[in-house]
Coordinates of N, CA, C and O in Angstrom, one line a residue:
X1 N 8.6 16.9 -68.8 CA 7.0 16.4 -68.5 C 6.2 16.1 -69.7 O 6.3 16.8 -70.8
X2 N 5.6 15.0 -69.7 CA 5.4 14.1 -70.6 C 4.3 14.4 -70.8 O 3.4 15.8 -70.6
X3 N 3.7 14.7 -72.7 CA 2.6 15.8 -72.8 C 1.5 15.5 -72.5 O 1.1 14.6 -71.6
X4 N 0.2 16.1 -72.2 CA -1.1 16.4 -71.6 C -1.6 15.2 -72.4 O -1.8 15.4 -73.4
X5 N -2.8 14.0 -71.7 CA -3.4 13.0 -73.2 C -4.9 14.2 -72.6 O -5.3 14.2 -71.3
X6 N -5.5 13.7 -73.5 CA -6.9 15.0 -74.6 C -8.0 13.5 -73.4 O -6.9 12.2 -73.5
X7 N -8.5 14.0 -72.7 CA -9.8 13.2 -72.3 C -10.1 12.9 -73.3 O -10.6 13.2 -74.3
X8 N -11.1 11.4 -72.6 CA -11.5 10.5 -73.9 C -13.4 11.2 -73.8 O -13.5 11.1 -72.9
X9 N -13.5 11.3 -75.0 CA -14.7 11.4 -75.1 C -15.6 9.9 -75.5 O -15.0 9.0 -75.8
X10 N -16.4 10.1 -74.6 CA -17.7 8.6 -74.5 C -18.6 8.7 -75.5 O -19.4 10.0 -75.4
X11 N -18.6 8.0 -76.2 CA -19.9 8.3 -77.2 C -21.3 6.9 -76.7 O -20.8 5.8 -76.3
X12 N -22.3 7.8 -77.0 CA -23.1 6.5 -76.9 C -23.2 5.5 -77.0 O -23.0 5.6 -77.9
X13 N -23.7 4.3 -76.2 CA -23.5 3.4 -77.0 C -24.6 2.9 -78.2 O -26.0 3.9 -78.2
X14 N -24.3 2.4 -79.3 CA -25.4 2.1 -80.2 C -26.5 1.7 -79.9 O -26.5 0.9 -79.1
X15 N -27.6 1.6 -80.7 CA -28.7 1.0 -80.0 C -28.3 -0.1 -80.5 O -28.0 -0.7 -81.2
X16 N -29.4 -1.2 -79.6 CA -29.5 -2.9 -79.7 C -30.7 -2.8 -80.7 O -31.4 -2.3 -80.9
X17 N -29.7 -3.9 -82.1 CA -30.9 -3.4 -83.2 C -32.1 -5.3 -82.7 O -31.0 -5.7 -83.0
X18 N -33.1 -4.9 -83.2 CA -33.7 -6.4 -83.2 C -34.2 -6.6 -84.1 O -35.5 -6.1 -84.3
X19 N -34.0 -7.5 -85.3 CA -35.1 -8.0 -86.6 C -35.6 -9.2 -86.4 O -35.0 -10.2 -86.2
X20 N -37.1 -9.1 -86.4 CA -37.5 -9.8 -87.2 C -37.6 -10.3 -88.4 O -37.7 -9.6 -89.3
X21 N -37.7 -11.3 -88.5 CA -37.8 -11.8 -90.1 C -38.9 -12.9 -90.2 O -38.9 -14.2 -90.0
X22 N -39.4 -12.8 -91.4 CA -41.1 -13.2 -91.0 C -41.4 -13.6 -92.2 O -41.8 -13.3 -93.4
X23 N -42.1 -14.8 -92.5 CA -42.6 -16.1 -93.9 C -43.7 -15.5 -93.8 O -44.6 -15.7 -92.7
X24 N -43.8 -14.8 -94.2 CA -45.2 -14.0 -94.3 C -46.3 -15.0 -94.9 O -47.0 -15.0 -94.6
X25 N -45.8 -15.9 -96.5 CA -46.7 -16.5 -96.8 C -47.6 -17.6 -95.7 O -48.3 -18.5 -95.3
X26 N -46.4 -18.2 -94.7 CA -46.5 -19.5 -93.8 C -47.5 -18.8 -92.6 O -48.3 -19.0 -92.2
X27 N -47.4 -17.2 -92.7 CA -47.7 -17.1 -91.0 C -49.7 -16.7 -91.5 O -50.6 -17.2 -90.6
X28 N -49.6 -16.3 -92.9 CA -50.9 -16.5 -93.3 C -51.8 -17.5 -93.2 O -52.7 -17.8 -93.5
X29 N -50.9 -18.6 -94.1 CA -51.4 -20.2 -94.3 C -51.9 -20.6 -92.8 O -53.2 -21.4 -92.6
X30 N -51.1 -20.0 -92.0 CA -51.1 -21.3 -90.3 C -52.0 -20.2 -89.0 O -52.3 -20.8 -88.3
X31 N -52.1 -18.7 -89.7 CA -52.5 -18.0 -89.0 C -51.9 -18.1 -87.6 O -52.5 -17.2 -86.2
X32 N -50.6 -17.7 -87.7 CA -50.0 -17.6 -86.3 C -48.5 -17.8 -87.6 O -48.0 -17.6 -88.2
X33 N -47.5 -16.9 -86.7 CA -46.3 -16.5 -86.3 C -45.3 -17.6 -86.4 O -44.2 -18.1 -86.4
X34 N -45.8 -18.7 -85.4 CA -45.3 -20.0 -84.5 C -44.5 -20.5 -85.8 O -45.3 -21.6 -86.5
X35 N -42.9 -20.9 -85.7 CA -42.5 -22.0 -86.4 C -42.4 -20.7 -88.3 O -42.2 -21.6 -89.1
X36 N -42.7 -19.7 -88.4 CA -43.0 -18.6 -89.1 C -41.9 -17.8 -89.1 O -41.9 -16.2 -90.1
X37 N -41.5 -17.2 -87.5 CA -40.6 -15.9 -87.1 C -39.2 -16.8 -86.6 O -39.0 -17.7 -85.7
X38 N -38.4 -15.4 -86.6 CA -36.9 -15.7 -86.7 C -36.7 -15.0 -86.4 O -36.0 -13.5 -87.6
X39 N -35.6 -14.1 -85.3 CA -35.2 -12.7 -84.3 C -33.9 -13.2 -84.4 O -33.5 -13.9 -83.8
X40 N -33.5 -11.7 -84.1 CA -31.6 -12.0 -83.9 C -31.8 -10.2 -83.5 O -32.6 -9.6 -84.0
X41 N -30.7 -10.2 -83.4 CA -29.9 -8.9 -82.8 C -28.4 -8.3 -82.5 O -27.9 -9.3 -82.9
X42 N -28.6 -7.3 -82.4 CA -27.3 -7.1 -82.4 C -26.6 -7.1 -81.3 O -24.9 -6.3 -81.2
X43 N -26.6 -8.0 -80.2 CA -25.4 -7.6 -78.8 C -25.2 -9.4 -78.7 O -25.1 -9.4 -77.7
X44 N -24.9 -10.0 -79.2 CA -24.5 -11.2 -79.3 C -22.9 -11.5 -78.0 O -23.1 -11.9 -77.0
X45 N -22.3 -10.2 -78.5 CA -21.1 -10.5 -77.9 C -21.2 -9.5 -76.2 O -20.8 -9.8 -75.3
X46 N -22.7 -8.9 -75.9 CA -23.2 -8.6 -75.0 C -24.1 -9.3 -74.2 O -23.9 -9.1 -73.3
X47 N -24.2 -10.8 -74.6 CA -24.8 -11.6 -74.1 C -25.9 -12.2 -74.5 O -27.0 -12.8 -73.6
X48 N -26.6 -11.9 -75.4 CA -28.5 -12.4 -76.1 C -27.6 -13.6 -76.9 O -26.5 -13.9 -77.2
X49 N -28.9 -14.4 -76.8 CA -28.7 -15.6 -76.9 C -30.0 -16.4 -77.5 O -31.1 -15.2 -77.8
X50 N -30.2 -17.3 -78.1 CA -31.7 -17.7 -78.7 C -31.7 -17.4 -80.2 O -32.7 -16.7 -80.9
X51 N -30.9 -16.7 -81.3 CA -30.5 -16.2 -82.0 C -31.2 -17.0 -83.4 O -30.9 -18.0 -83.0
X52 N -32.8 -16.2 -84.5 CA -33.3 -17.4 -85.2 C -34.2 -18.4 -84.7 O -34.7 -19.0 -84.9
X53 N -34.7 -18.1 -83.2 CA -35.8 -18.6 -83.1 C -36.5 -17.7 -82.2 O -36.7 -16.3 -82.6
X54 N -37.8 -17.6 -81.9 CA -39.2 -17.3 -81.5 C -38.6 -16.2 -80.0 O -39.6 -15.4 -79.5
X55 N -37.8 -17.5 -79.8 CA -37.6 -16.6 -78.4 C -36.3 -16.5 -78.0 O -35.3 -16.6 -76.7
X56 N -36.0 -15.2 -78.7 CA -35.0 -14.4 -78.5 C -34.9 -14.2 -77.4 O -35.7 -13.4 -76.8
X57 N -34.0 -13.8 -76.4 CA -33.0 -13.1 -75.2 C -32.5 -12.5 -75.4 O -30.7 -12.5 -75.4
X58 N -32.6 -11.2 -75.4 CA -31.6 -9.3 -75.9 C -31.2 -9.5 -74.5 O -32.1 -8.8 -73.3
X59 N -30.2 -9.2 -74.4 CA -29.1 -9.1 -73.5 C -29.6 -7.3 -72.9 O -29.0 -6.6 -74.2
X60 N -29.7 -6.5 -71.9 CA -30.0 -5.5 -71.8 C -29.2 -4.5 -70.9 O -29.2 -5.6 -69.5
X61 N -29.0 -3.3 -70.2 CA -29.0 -3.0 -69.4 C -29.5 -1.5 -69.5 O -30.3 -1.0 -70.5
X62 N -29.8 -0.4 -68.2 CA -30.2 0.6 -68.1 C -29.3 1.9 -69.2 O -28.6 2.1 -69.5
X63 N -30.6 2.9 -69.8 CA -30.0 3.1 -70.8 C -30.3 2.7 -72.0 O -29.3 3.5 -73.5
X64 N -29.5 1.2 -73.1 CA -29.6 0.7 -73.8 C -30.9 1.6 -74.3 O -31.8 1.3 -74.2
X65 N -31.3 1.6 -75.9 CA -31.9 1.9 -76.8 C -31.8 0.6 -77.6 O -31.4 0.3 -78.4
X66 N -33.6 0.0 -77.3 CA -33.7 -0.9 -78.7 C -34.3 0.0 -79.1 O -35.4 0.3 -79.7
X67 N -34.1 -1.0 -80.8 CA -34.6 -0.9 -82.0 C -35.8 -1.7 -82.6 O -35.0 -3.1 -82.8
X68 N -36.8 -2.3 -82.9 CA -37.3 -3.1 -83.6 C -37.7 -2.9 -85.0 O -37.6 -2.0 -85.0
X69 N -37.6 -4.1 -85.5 CA -38.0 -3.6 -87.2 C -38.0 -5.4 -87.7 O -37.8 -6.1 -87.1
X70 N -39.0 -5.3 -89.0 CA -39.2 -6.7 -89.2 C -38.8 -6.1 -90.9 O -38.7 -5.8 -91.9
X71 N -38.4 -7.7 -91.3 CA -38.0 -8.3 -93.1 C -39.2 -8.9 -92.6 O -39.1 -9.8 -92.4
X72 N -40.2 -9.3 -94.3 CA -40.3 -9.9 -94.7 C -39.4 -10.8 -95.5 O -38.5 -10.8 -96.6
X73 N -39.5 -12.2 -95.3 CA -38.6 -13.5 -95.6 C -39.2 -13.1 -97.5 O -37.6 -13.6 -98.4
X74 N -40.1 -13.4 -97.8 CA -40.6 -13.2 -99.1 C -40.6 -11.4 -99.2 O -41.2 -11.0 -99.1
X75 N -39.8 -10.9 -100.2 CA -39.8 -9.9 -100.7 C -41.1 -9.3 -101.1 O -41.0 -7.6 -101.3
X76 N -42.0 -10.2 -102.4 CA -43.0 -9.6 -102.4 C -44.2 -9.8 -101.4 O -45.4 -8.3 -101.3
X77 N -44.2 -9.6 -100.3 CA -44.9 -9.7 -99.1 C -45.1 -8.6 -98.5 O -43.5 -7.9 -97.7
X78 N -45.9 -7.6 -97.6 CA -46.3 -7.0 -97.0 C -45.6 -7.4 -95.4 O -46.7 -8.0 -95.2
X79 N -44.7 -7.0 -94.7 CA -44.6 -7.2 -92.8 C -44.5 -5.6 -92.7 O -43.8 -5.0 -92.8
X80 N -45.7 -5.6 -91.6 CA -45.1 -4.2 -90.6 C -45.5 -4.7 -88.9 O -45.5 -5.7 -88.6
X81 N -45.3 -4.1 -88.2 CA -45.1 -4.0 -86.4 C -46.1 -3.4 -85.9 O -45.9 -1.8 -86.2
X82 N -46.7 -3.3 -85.9 CA -48.4 -2.6 -85.3 C -47.9 -2.5 -83.4 O -48.2 -1.5 -83.7
X83 N -46.9 -3.7 -82.8 CA -47.4 -2.8 -81.2 C -46.2 -3.7 -80.7 O -46.3 -4.7 -80.9
X84 N -45.4 -3.3 -79.9 CA -45.0 -4.6 -78.8 C -45.6 -4.1 -77.3 O -45.9 -2.9 -77.3
X85 N -45.5 -5.2 -76.7 CA -46.6 -5.5 -75.6 C -45.3 -5.8 -74.7 O -45.2 -7.0 -75.3
X86 N -45.1 -4.8 -74.2 CA -43.8 -4.9 -72.8 C -44.3 -4.2 -71.9 O -45.3 -3.2 -71.5
X87 N -43.9 -4.2 -70.3 CA -43.7 -4.1 -69.5 C -43.7 -2.6 -69.6 O -42.0 -2.9 -69.8
X88 N -43.7 -1.5 -69.3 CA -43.7 0.1 -69.8 C -42.7 0.8 -68.5 O -41.9 1.6 -68.5
X89 N -42.6 -0.1 -66.9 CA -41.4 0.0 -66.1 C -40.7 -0.3 -66.8 O -39.8 0.5 -66.4
X90 N -40.0 -1.2 -67.4 CA -39.0 -1.3 -68.0 C -38.4 -0.6 -69.2 O -37.6 0.0 -69.3
X91 N -39.3 0.1 -70.0 CA -39.3 0.2 -71.8 C -40.9 -0.1 -72.5 O -41.3 -0.5 -72.1
X92 N -40.5 1.5 -73.2 CA -42.2 2.4 -73.8 C -41.3 2.1 -75.2 O -41.3 3.9 -75.5
X93 N -41.6 1.0 -75.8 CA -41.6 1.3 -77.3 C -43.0 2.3 -78.0 O -43.2 2.4 -78.0
X94 N -42.2 3.3 -79.0 CA -42.6 4.0 -80.1 C -42.4 3.9 -81.2 O -41.5 3.6 -81.6
X95 N -43.2 4.2 -82.1 CA -43.4 4.3 -83.4 C -42.7 4.7 -84.3 O -43.4 6.2 -83.4
X96 N -41.4 5.0 -85.2 CA -41.0 6.1 -85.7 C -41.4 5.9 -87.1 O -41.4 4.5 -87.4
X97 N -40.8 6.8 -87.5 CA -40.5 6.3 -89.0 C -39.3 6.9 -90.1 O -38.4 8.3 -89.1
X98 N -39.0 6.7 -90.2 CA -37.8 7.3 -91.3 C -37.9 8.6 -92.3 O -38.5 8.2 -93.0
X99 N -37.3 9.7 -91.8 CA -37.6 10.6 -92.0 C -37.8 10.4 -93.6 O -37.0 9.9 -94.7
X100 N -38.3 11.5 -94.3 CA -38.8 11.1 -96.0 C -39.6 9.9 -96.5 O -40.0 9.5 -97.8
X101 N -39.9 9.2 -95.4 CA -40.8 8.4 -96.0 C -41.6 7.9 -94.4 O -42.0 8.1 -93.8
X102 N -42.7 6.6 -95.4 CA -43.3 5.6 -94.3 C -42.7 4.4 -93.7 O -42.9 3.4 -93.4
X103 N -41.6 4.3 -93.8 CA -41.0 2.9 -93.2 C -40.8 2.9 -92.0 O -40.6 4.1 -91.5
X104 N -41.4 1.9 -91.4 CA -41.6 2.5 -90.1 C -40.7 1.3 -89.0 O -40.1 0.8 -89.6
X105 N -40.1 1.5 -87.9 CA -39.7 0.7 -86.8 C -40.1 1.5 -85.6 O -40.9 2.6 -85.2
X106 N -39.5 0.4 -84.0 CA -39.9 0.8 -82.5 C -38.8 1.2 -82.4 O -38.0 0.4 -82.5
X107 N -38.9 2.3 -80.7 CA -37.2 2.4 -80.7 C -38.1 2.5 -78.9 O -39.0 2.9 -79.1
X108 N -37.5 1.9 -78.2 CA -37.6 2.3 -76.5 C -35.8 2.3 -75.9 O -35.4 1.8 -76.3
X109 N -36.1 3.1 -74.6 CA -34.9 2.9 -73.7 C -35.1 2.1 -72.4 O -36.0 2.8 -72.0
X110 N -34.2 1.5 -72.3 CA -34.2 0.7 -71.2 C -34.0 1.3 -69.8 O -33.2 2.7 -69.6
X111 N -35.2 1.6 -69.1 CA -35.2 2.7 -67.9 C -34.3 2.1 -67.0 O -33.9 2.7 -65.9
X112 N -34.6 0.7 -66.5 CA -33.7 0.3 -65.4 C -32.9 -1.1 -65.4 O -32.7 -2.0 -66.7
X113 N -32.0 -0.9 -64.6 CA -31.0 -2.2 -64.7 C -31.6 -3.1 -63.6 O -32.7 -3.0 -62.9
X114 N -31.1 -4.3 -64.0 CA -31.5 -5.5 -62.8 C -33.3 -5.9 -63.2 O -33.3 -5.9 -62.1
X115 N -33.1 -6.1 -64.6 CA -34.3 -6.1 -64.7 C -35.3 -7.5 -64.9 O -36.4 -8.1 -65.0
X116 N -34.4 -8.8 -64.3 CA -34.3 -10.2 -64.6 C -34.8 -10.7 -66.3 O -34.2 -9.9 -66.6
X117 N -35.7 -10.9 -66.2 CA -36.4 -11.2 -67.4 C -38.0 -10.7 -67.5 O -38.8 -11.0 -67.1
X118 N -37.5 -10.2 -68.9 CA -39.3 -9.0 -69.5 C -39.6 -10.0 -70.6 O -39.4 -9.9 -71.6
X119 N -40.6 -11.0 -70.1 CA -41.3 -10.9 -71.7 C -41.8 -9.8 -72.7 O -42.3 -9.0 -71.9
X120 N -42.0 -9.9 -73.9 CA -42.8 -9.3 -74.9 C -43.2 -10.0 -75.7 O -42.5 -11.2 -76.0
X121 N -44.5 -9.1 -76.7 CA -45.1 -9.9 -77.2 C -45.3 -8.5 -78.9 O -44.8 -7.5 -78.3
X122 N -44.9 -9.8 -79.7 CA -44.6 -8.2 -81.0 C -46.0 -9.2 -81.8 O -46.5 -9.6 -81.8
X123 N -46.9 -7.5 -81.8 CA -48.3 -7.8 -82.6 C -47.0 -7.4 -84.5 O -47.5 -6.3 -84.7
X124 N -47.4 -8.4 -85.1 CA -47.3 -8.2 -86.5 C -48.2 -7.7 -88.0 O -49.8 -9.2 -87.3
X125 N -48.2 -6.9 -88.4 CA -49.2 -6.8 -89.6 C -48.7 -7.3 -90.7 O -47.4 -7.5 -90.6
X126 N -49.8 -8.0 -91.4 CA -49.1 -9.1 -92.9 C -50.0 -9.0 -93.2 O -50.9 -9.5 -93.9
X127 N -49.7 -9.2 -94.7 CA -49.9 -9.1 -96.2 C -51.2 -7.7 -95.7 O -51.4 -6.7 -95.4
X128 N -51.8 -8.2 -96.0 CA -53.7 -6.7 -96.1 C -54.4 -7.7 -95.4 O -55.2 -6.8 -95.3
X129 N -53.8 -8.2 -94.5 CA -54.6 -8.8 -93.5 C -54.7 -7.7 -92.0 O -54.3 -6.7 -92.0
X130 N -56.0 -7.7 -91.6 CA -56.5 -6.0 -90.5 C -56.5 -6.5 -89.4 O -55.9 -5.4 -88.8
X131 N -56.0 -7.5 -89.0 CA -55.7 -7.4 -87.1 C -54.6 -8.0 -87.3 O -53.8 -9.4 -87.7
X132 N -53.5 -7.7 -86.5 CA -52.4 -8.6 -85.8 C -52.0 -9.5 -85.9 O -53.4 -10.4 -85.0
X133 N -51.2 -10.3 -86.1 CA -51.0 -12.0 -86.2 C -49.9 -11.6 -84.4 O -48.7 -10.3 -84.4
X134 N -49.8 -11.8 -83.6 CA -49.3 -11.9 -82.1 C -48.9 -12.8 -81.8 O -48.9 -13.9 -81.8
X135 N -46.9 -12.6 -81.4 CA -46.4 -13.7 -81.0 C -46.9 -14.7 -79.8 O -47.6 -14.0 -79.0
X136 N -46.7 -16.4 -80.0 CA -47.0 -17.2 -78.8 C -46.2 -17.4 -78.0 O -46.0 -17.7 -76.9
X137 N -44.8 -17.3 -78.3 CA -43.6 -17.7 -78.0 C -43.3 -16.2 -77.7 O -42.7 -15.8 -78.5
X138 N -42.7 -16.0 -76.4 CA -41.7 -15.3 -75.9 C -41.3 -14.8 -76.2 O -39.9 -15.1 -75.9
X139 N -40.2 -13.6 -77.0 CA -38.8 -13.1 -76.7 C -39.0 -12.0 -75.2 O -39.5 -11.9 -74.8
X140 N -37.4 -12.4 -75.1 CA -37.6 -11.4 -73.4 C -36.0 -10.7 -73.4 O -35.8 -10.8 -74.4
X141 N -36.6 -9.2 -72.5 CA -35.1 -8.5 -72.7 C -35.1 -9.4 -71.1 O -35.8 -9.5 -70.1
X142 N -33.6 -9.4 -70.9 CA -32.1 -9.7 -70.2 C -32.2 -8.9 -69.5 O -31.3 -8.0 -70.2
X143 N -32.2 -8.6 -68.2 CA -31.3 -7.5 -67.0 C -29.5 -8.2 -66.6 O -29.6 -9.6 -66.8

């Protein structure tokens, strides 16, 4: 009799990280993130497209966790995410901070499959400006 195989343990899928790289100086000078924002995610093999553009199309399915974060192109500039405006029936991103820090990120879980195309907006905090600068071209979650 052959040895019995152990059942395979399935681990949860790793989160899909969406990283916004923002040229803070350009965004402040132009009062817009248009042409100053570069979006990337970690799901290229899963079907995401539009890397390095403002119109990233992140391929998702029900149960996927999506994590948004932002990096400043200039290391001395402050950038942050103030809000993510998206259809709450699809995903409800919440602001979190890494333990013991004030470094923030946003995370949410995709609620259903077959979402089609769900555009969203990111509101960025830039420099000492008190009013967020919102994306004008929409990145999209794609089911």
